[in-house]
Short mmCIF file of C-alpha atoms in Angstrom, two decimals:
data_model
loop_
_atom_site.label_atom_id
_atom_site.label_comp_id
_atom_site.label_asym_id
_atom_site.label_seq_id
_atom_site.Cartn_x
_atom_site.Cartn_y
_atom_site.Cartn_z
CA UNK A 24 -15.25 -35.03 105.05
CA UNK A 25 -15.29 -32.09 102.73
CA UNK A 26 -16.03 -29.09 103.71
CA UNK A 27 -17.77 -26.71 101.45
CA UNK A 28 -15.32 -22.82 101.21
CA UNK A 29 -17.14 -19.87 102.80
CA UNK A 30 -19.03 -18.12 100.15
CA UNK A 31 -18.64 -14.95 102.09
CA UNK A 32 -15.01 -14.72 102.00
CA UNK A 33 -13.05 -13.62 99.11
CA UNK A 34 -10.84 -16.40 98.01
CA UNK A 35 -9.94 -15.44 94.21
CA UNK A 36 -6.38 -13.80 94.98
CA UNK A 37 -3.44 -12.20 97.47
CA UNK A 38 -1.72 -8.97 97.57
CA UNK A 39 1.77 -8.56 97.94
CA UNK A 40 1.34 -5.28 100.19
CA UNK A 41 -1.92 -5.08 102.62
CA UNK A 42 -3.24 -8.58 101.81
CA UNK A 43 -5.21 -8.80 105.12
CA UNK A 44 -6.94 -5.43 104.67
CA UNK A 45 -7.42 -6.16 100.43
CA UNK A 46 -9.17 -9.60 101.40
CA UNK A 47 -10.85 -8.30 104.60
CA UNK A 48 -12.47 -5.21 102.55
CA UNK A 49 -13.80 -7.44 100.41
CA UNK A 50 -15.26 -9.82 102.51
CA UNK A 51 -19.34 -9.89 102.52
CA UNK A 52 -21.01 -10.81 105.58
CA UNK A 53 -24.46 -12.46 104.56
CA UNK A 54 -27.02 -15.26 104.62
CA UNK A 55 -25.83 -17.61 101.89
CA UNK A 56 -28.54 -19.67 102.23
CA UNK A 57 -31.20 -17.32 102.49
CA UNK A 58 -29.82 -16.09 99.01
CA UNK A 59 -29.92 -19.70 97.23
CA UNK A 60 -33.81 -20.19 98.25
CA UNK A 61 -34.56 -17.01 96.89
CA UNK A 62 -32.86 -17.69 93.62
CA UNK A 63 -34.57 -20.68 93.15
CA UNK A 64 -38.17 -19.07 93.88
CA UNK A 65 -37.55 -16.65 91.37
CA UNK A 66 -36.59 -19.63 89.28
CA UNK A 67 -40.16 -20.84 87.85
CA UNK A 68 -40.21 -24.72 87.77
CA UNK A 69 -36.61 -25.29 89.61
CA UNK A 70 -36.61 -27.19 92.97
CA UNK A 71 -33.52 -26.86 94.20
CA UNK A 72 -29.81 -25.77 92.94
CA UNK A 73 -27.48 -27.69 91.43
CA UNK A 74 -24.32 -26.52 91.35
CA UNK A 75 -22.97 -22.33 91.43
CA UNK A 76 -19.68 -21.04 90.49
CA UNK A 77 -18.86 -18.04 92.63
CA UNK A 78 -17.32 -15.33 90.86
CA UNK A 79 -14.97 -12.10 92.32
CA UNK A 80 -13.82 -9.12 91.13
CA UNK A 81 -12.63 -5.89 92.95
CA UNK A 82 -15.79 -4.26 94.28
CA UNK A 83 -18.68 -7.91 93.67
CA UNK A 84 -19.24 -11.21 94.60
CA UNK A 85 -21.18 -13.06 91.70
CA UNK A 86 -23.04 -16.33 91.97
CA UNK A 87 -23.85 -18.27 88.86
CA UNK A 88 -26.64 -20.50 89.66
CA UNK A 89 -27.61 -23.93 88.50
CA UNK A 90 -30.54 -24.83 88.59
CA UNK A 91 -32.24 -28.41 88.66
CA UNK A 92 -34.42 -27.79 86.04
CA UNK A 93 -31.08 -26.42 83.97
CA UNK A 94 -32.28 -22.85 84.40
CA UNK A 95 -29.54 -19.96 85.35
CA UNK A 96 -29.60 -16.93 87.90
CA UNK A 97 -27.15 -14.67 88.54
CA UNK A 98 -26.90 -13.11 92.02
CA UNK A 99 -24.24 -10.24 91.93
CA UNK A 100 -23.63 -8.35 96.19
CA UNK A 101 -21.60 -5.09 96.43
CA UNK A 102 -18.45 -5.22 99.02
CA UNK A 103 -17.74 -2.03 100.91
CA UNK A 104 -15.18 -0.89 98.29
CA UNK A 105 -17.81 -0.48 95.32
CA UNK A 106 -19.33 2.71 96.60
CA UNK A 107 -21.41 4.20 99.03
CA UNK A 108 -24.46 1.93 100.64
CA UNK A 109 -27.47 1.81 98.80
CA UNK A 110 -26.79 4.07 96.12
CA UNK A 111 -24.44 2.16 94.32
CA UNK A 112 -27.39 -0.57 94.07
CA UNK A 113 -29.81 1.93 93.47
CA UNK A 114 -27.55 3.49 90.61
CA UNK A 115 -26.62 0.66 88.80
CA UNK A 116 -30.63 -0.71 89.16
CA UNK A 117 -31.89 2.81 87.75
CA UNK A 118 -29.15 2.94 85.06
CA UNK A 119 -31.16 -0.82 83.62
CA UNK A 120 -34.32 0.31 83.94
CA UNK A 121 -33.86 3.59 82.66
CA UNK A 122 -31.33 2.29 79.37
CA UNK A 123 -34.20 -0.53 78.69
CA UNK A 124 -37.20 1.83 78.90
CA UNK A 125 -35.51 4.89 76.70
CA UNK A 126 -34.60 3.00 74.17
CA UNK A 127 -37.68 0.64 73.90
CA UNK A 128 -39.54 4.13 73.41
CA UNK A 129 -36.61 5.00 70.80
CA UNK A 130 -37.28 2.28 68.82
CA UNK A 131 -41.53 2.57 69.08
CA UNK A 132 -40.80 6.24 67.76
CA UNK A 133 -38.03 6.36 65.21
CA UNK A 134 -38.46 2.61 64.06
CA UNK A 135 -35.00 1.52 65.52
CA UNK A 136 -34.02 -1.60 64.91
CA UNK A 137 -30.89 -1.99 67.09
CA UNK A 138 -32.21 -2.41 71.36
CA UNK A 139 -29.57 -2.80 74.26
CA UNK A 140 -29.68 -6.22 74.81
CA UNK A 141 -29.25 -6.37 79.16
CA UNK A 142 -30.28 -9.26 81.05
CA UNK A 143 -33.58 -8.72 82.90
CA UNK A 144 -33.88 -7.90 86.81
CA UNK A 145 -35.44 -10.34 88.43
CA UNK A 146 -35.28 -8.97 92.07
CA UNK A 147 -32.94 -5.84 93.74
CA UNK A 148 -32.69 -4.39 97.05
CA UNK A 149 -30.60 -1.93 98.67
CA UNK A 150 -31.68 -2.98 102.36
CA UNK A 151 -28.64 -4.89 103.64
CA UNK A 152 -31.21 -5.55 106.82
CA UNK A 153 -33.01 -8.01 104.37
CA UNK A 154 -33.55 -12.04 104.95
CA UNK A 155 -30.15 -12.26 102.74
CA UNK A 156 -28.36 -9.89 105.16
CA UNK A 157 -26.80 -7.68 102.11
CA UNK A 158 -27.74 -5.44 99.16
CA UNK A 159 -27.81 -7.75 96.28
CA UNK A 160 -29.57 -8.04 92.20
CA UNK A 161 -30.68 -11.03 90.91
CA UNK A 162 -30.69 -11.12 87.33
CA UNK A 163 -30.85 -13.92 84.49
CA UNK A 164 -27.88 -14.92 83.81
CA UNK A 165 -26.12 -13.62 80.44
CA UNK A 166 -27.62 -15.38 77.01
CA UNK A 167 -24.91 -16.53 74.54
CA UNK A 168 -21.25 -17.07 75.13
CA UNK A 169 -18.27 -14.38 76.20
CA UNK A 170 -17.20 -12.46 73.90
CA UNK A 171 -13.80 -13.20 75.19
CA UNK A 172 -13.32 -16.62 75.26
CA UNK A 173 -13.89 -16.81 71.24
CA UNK A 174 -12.73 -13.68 70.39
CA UNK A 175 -9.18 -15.67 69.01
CA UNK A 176 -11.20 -17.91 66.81
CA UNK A 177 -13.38 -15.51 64.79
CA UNK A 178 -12.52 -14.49 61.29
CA UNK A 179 -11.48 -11.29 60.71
CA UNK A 180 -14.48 -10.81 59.07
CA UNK A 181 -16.74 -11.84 61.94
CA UNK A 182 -14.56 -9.32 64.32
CA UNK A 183 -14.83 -6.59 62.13
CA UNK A 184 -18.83 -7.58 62.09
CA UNK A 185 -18.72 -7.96 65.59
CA UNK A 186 -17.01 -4.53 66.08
CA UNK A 187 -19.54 -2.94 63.75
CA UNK A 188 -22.80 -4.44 65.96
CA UNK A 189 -20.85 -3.24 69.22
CA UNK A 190 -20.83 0.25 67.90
CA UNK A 191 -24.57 0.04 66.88
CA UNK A 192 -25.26 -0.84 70.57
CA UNK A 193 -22.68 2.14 71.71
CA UNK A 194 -24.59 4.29 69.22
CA UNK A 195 -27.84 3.51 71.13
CA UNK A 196 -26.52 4.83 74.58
CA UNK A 197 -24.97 7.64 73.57
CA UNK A 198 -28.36 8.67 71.60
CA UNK A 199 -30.21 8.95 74.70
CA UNK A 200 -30.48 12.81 75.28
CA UNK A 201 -29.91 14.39 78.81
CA UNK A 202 -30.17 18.09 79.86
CA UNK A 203 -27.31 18.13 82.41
CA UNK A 204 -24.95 15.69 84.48
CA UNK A 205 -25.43 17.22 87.85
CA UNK A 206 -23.19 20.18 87.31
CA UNK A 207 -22.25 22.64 85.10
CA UNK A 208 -19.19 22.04 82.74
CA UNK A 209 -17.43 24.54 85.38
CA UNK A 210 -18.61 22.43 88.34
CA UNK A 211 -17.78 19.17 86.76
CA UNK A 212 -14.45 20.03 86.63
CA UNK A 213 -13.86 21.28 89.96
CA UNK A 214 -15.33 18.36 91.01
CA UNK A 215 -13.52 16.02 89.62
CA UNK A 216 -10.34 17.75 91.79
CA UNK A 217 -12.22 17.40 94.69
CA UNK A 218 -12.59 13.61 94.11
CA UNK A 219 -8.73 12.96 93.89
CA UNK A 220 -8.29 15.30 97.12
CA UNK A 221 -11.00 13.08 98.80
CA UNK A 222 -9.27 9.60 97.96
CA UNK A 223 -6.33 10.93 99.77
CA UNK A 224 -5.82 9.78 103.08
CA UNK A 225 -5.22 11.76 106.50
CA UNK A 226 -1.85 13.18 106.88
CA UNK A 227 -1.85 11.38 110.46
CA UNK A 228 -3.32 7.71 108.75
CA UNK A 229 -2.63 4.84 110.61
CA UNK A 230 -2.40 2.80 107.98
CA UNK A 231 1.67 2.27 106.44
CA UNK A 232 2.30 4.82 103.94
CA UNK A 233 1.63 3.76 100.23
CA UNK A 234 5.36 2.71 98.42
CA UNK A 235 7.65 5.88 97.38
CA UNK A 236 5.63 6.26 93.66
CA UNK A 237 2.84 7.56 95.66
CA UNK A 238 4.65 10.26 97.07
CA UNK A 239 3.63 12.62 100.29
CA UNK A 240 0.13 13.58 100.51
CA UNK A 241 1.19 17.29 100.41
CA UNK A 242 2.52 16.88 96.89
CA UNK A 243 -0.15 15.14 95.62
CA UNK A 244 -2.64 18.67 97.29
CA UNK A 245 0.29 20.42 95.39
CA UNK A 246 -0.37 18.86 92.48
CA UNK A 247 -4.24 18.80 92.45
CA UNK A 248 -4.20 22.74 93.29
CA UNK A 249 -2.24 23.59 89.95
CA UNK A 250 -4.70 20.64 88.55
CA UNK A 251 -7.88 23.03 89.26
CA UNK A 252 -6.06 26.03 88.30
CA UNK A 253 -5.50 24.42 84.70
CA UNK A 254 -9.16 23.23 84.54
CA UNK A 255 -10.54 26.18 85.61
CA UNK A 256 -9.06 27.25 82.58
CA UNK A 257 -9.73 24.28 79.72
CA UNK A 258 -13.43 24.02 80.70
CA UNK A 259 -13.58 27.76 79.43
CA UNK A 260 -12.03 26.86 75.78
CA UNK A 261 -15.15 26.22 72.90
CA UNK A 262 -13.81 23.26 71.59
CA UNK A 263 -13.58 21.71 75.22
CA UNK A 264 -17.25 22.65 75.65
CA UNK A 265 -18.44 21.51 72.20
CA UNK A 266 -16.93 18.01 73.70
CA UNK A 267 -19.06 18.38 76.92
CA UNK A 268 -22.11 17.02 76.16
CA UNK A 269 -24.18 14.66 78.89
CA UNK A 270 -23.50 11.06 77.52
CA UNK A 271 -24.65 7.76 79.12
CA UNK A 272 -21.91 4.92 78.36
CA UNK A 273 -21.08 1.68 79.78
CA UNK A 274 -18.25 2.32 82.40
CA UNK A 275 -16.35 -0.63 81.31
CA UNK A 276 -16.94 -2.03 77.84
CA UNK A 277 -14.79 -4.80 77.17
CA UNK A 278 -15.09 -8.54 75.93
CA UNK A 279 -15.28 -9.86 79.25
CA UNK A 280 -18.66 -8.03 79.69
CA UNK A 281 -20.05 -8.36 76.34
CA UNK A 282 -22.28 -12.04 75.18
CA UNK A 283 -22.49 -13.08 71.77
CA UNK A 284 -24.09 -16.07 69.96
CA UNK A 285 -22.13 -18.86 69.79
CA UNK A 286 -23.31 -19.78 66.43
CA UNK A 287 -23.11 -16.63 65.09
CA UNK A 288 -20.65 -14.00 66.76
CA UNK A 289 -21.54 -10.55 65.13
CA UNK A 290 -24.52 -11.24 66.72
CA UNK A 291 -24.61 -9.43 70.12
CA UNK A 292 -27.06 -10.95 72.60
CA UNK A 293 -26.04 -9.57 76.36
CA UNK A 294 -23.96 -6.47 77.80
CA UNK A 295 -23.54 -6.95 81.07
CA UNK A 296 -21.98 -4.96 84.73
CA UNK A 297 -23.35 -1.84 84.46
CA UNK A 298 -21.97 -0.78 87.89
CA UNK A 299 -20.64 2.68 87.77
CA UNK A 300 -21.89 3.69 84.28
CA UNK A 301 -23.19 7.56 84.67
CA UNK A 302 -23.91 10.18 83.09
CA UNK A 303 -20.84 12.68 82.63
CA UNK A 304 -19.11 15.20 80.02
CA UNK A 305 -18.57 13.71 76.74
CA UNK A 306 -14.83 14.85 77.08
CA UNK A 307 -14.09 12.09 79.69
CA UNK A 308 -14.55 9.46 76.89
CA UNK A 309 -12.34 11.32 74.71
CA UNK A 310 -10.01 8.48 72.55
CA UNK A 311 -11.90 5.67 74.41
CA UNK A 312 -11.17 1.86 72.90
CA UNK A 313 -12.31 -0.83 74.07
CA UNK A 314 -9.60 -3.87 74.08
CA UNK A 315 -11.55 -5.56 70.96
CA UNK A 316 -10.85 -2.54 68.71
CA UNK A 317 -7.25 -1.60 70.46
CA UNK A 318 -4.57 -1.80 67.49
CA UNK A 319 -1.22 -3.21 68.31
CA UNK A 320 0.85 -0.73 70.14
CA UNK A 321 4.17 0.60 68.95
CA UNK A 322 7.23 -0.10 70.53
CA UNK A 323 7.38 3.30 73.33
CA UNK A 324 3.22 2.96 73.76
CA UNK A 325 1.97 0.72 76.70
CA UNK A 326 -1.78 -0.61 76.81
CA UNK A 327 -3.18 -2.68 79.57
CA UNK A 328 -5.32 -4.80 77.49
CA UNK A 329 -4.74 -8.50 78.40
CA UNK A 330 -6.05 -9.95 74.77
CA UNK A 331 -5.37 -7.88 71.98
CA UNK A 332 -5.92 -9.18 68.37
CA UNK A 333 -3.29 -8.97 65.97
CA UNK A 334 -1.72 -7.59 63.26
CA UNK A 335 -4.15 -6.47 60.55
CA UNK A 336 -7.06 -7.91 62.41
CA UNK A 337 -6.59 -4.99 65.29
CA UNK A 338 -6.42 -2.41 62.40
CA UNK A 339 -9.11 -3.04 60.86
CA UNK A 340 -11.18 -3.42 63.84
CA UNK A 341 -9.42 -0.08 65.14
CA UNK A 342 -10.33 1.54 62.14
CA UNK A 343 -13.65 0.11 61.99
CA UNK A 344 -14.65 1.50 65.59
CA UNK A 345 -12.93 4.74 65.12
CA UNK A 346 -15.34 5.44 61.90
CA UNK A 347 -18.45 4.40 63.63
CA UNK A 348 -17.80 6.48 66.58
CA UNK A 349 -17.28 9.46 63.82
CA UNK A 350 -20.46 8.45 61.50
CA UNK A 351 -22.90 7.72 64.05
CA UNK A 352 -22.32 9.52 67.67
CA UNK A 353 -21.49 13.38 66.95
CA UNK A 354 -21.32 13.41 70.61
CA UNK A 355 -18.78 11.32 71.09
CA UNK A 356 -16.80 12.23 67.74
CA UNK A 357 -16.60 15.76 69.03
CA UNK A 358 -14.21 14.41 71.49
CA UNK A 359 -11.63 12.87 69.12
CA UNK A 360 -10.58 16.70 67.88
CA UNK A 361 -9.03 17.43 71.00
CA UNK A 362 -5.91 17.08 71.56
CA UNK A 363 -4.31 14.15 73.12
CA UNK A 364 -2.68 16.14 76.12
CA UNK A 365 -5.72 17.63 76.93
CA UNK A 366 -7.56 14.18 77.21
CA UNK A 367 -4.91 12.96 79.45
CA UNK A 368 -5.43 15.80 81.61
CA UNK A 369 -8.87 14.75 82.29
CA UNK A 370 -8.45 11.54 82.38
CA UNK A 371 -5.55 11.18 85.34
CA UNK A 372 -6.48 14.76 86.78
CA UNK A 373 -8.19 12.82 89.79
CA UNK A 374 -6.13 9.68 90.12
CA UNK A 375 -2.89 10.84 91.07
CA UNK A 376 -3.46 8.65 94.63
CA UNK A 377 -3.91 5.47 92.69
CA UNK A 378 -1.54 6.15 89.73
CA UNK A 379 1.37 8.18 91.64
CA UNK A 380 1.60 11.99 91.36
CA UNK A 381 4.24 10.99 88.64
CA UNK A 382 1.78 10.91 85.55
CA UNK A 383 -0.48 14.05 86.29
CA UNK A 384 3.00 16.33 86.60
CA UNK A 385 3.87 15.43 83.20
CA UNK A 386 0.78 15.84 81.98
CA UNK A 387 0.97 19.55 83.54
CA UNK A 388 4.33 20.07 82.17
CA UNK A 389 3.32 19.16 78.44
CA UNK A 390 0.02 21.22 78.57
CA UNK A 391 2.56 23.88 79.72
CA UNK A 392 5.08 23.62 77.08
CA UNK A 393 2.12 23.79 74.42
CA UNK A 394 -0.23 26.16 75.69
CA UNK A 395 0.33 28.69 73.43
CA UNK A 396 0.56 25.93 70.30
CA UNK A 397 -2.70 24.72 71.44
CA UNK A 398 -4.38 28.16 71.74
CA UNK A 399 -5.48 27.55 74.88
CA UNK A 400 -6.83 30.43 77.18
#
């Protein structure tokens, strides 16, 4: 007799160091069924399911469902690693509503032809004491086909097309105007410190210290001390605050997450997992690529992109994202003057824990040995 896995277990990989406490972490305790009967009433006309393909990543389970009148839901619950209870549903829920609304009155005032296509809400909550025993959103599930899985097959003119309608849809979110991200510029920055001193853990953990590239917790303090000295000092410089502007982007903008038509792949028709997208300083996007417009790295560069295009193809794509970002999104374009060692700093000022202190001390040492060249204060 076959038995049917446990959908509340995660069952997509293994880890070579902590494997028990990876898998456990990531384990959801809920009502499975309780979850398929309320997909299918929020399904009009479908009686029951007929198949789902369960889904994992590092911080959601995702259920694709089936059903038997060849309608699709997709039911997406948080593990305890994607953030703090309720407000990581509540976030990512308020980030939707508030990207569909703005830019539905964007387009009713300024005649806007371009709209972020998401895929609707059907049902949320942020109660894990619900029937379904865990905070959970229902959506529809994705129209088209992954960007990724035809990405190899398109002309170079539809990527460069494609590239060019992905920008559009960038342009839209970073149009949205905000007065503040919670802090001042100042603030930001010191908090951003704070949040690589909180992911470090208690000198007297139980847990098994991390491998030797981690390093003792008291260099890593050492390190993210000299860290808020140094951005104490950046956030002060003009061209650094010109760069600063509240921006709304998607957190994690690759192929995976992006739907096209299959018949027609410039055409975008779904951007989905907006988990984690916020609102922060313009200067943390500062030389972001996505993986479809990431050129071909040189011998000594290393990118973590799993499916680069190639050869010309990624340089014209490259090139073809890099002048939208500059023609369209001033925001965003103010960024790309600043200096690459500067962008590094913010980006791995708060990450030493899950990088290694290795990366921010050079980082340090090369904004030290061009201070003065950069004209920093």
């Amino acid at each position: 007799m076959h038995v049917a896995p446990d959908p509340r277990i995660y069952s997509s990989g293994r880890w070579l160091r902590w494997d028990k406490l990876e898998r456990e972490s990531r384990y959801i305790e809920f009502n499975f069924a309780a979850l398929c009967k309320r997909a299918v009433e929020l399904c009009p006309g479908a009686m029951s399911i007929a198949s789902y393909e369960k889904k994992e990543g590092g911080y959601n389970k995702v259920f694709i469902f089936t059903m038997d009148n060849a309608s699709r839901v997709v039911a997406r619950l948080p593990t305890r690693i994607s953030g703090p209870p309720k407000l990581t549903t509540n976030s990512e829920v308020a980030t939707i509503k508030y990207c569909e609304l703005r830019v539905l009155c964007l387009v009713i005032t300024q005649l806007l032809i371009f709209v972020i296509p998401i895929p609707k809400i059907l049902e949320w909550s942020d109660d894990s004491t619900n029937a379904i025993g865990s905070e959970y959103i229902i959506m529809e599930h994705a129209k088209g086909v992954q960007l990724h899985q035809i990405w190899p097959a398109m002309s170079l003119e539809q990527q460069v097309a494609c590239t060019g309608a992905i920008v559009e849809n960038i342009k839209q979110m970073a149009a949205l105007d905000f007065p503040a991200y919670g802090f001042d510029p100042a603030a930001y920055c010191s908090a951003l410190i704070d949040v690589g001193v909180f992911r470090l853990p208690p000198t007297d953990a139980s847990v098994n210290e991390k491998p030797s590239l981690h390093g003792a917790v008291a260099e890593h303090i050492r390190l993210l001390n000299f860290g808020r000295d140094v951005a104490s000092a950046l956030i002060e410089d003009p061209r650094i605050r010109k760069a600063a502007a509240p921006i709304l982007l998607h957190h994690d903008l690759h192929k995976r997450n992006i739907y096209v038509l299959d018949e027609d792949p410039t055409t975008i028709t779904s951007i989905i997992d907006w988990q984690s997208s916020s609102i922060n300083p313009a200067f943390m996007h500062a030389n972001d690529v996505p993986d479809f417009a990431a050129r071909i790295p040189t011998p000594d560069e290393h990118y973590q992109s799993e499916d680069l295009s190639t050869g010309d193809n990624a340089d014209l794509c490259n090139q073809a994202f890099i002048a939208g970002v500059k023609l369209l999104m001033p925001k965003l374009s103010a960024t790309w003057e600043l200096d690459d060692d500067v962008a590094r700093f913010f980006e791995y000022c708060h990450r030493t824990y899950r990088d290694g202190p290795g990366i921010l001390r050079q980082v340090l040492i090369d904004l030290a040995n061009r201070w003065k060249e950069l004209a920093l204060a």
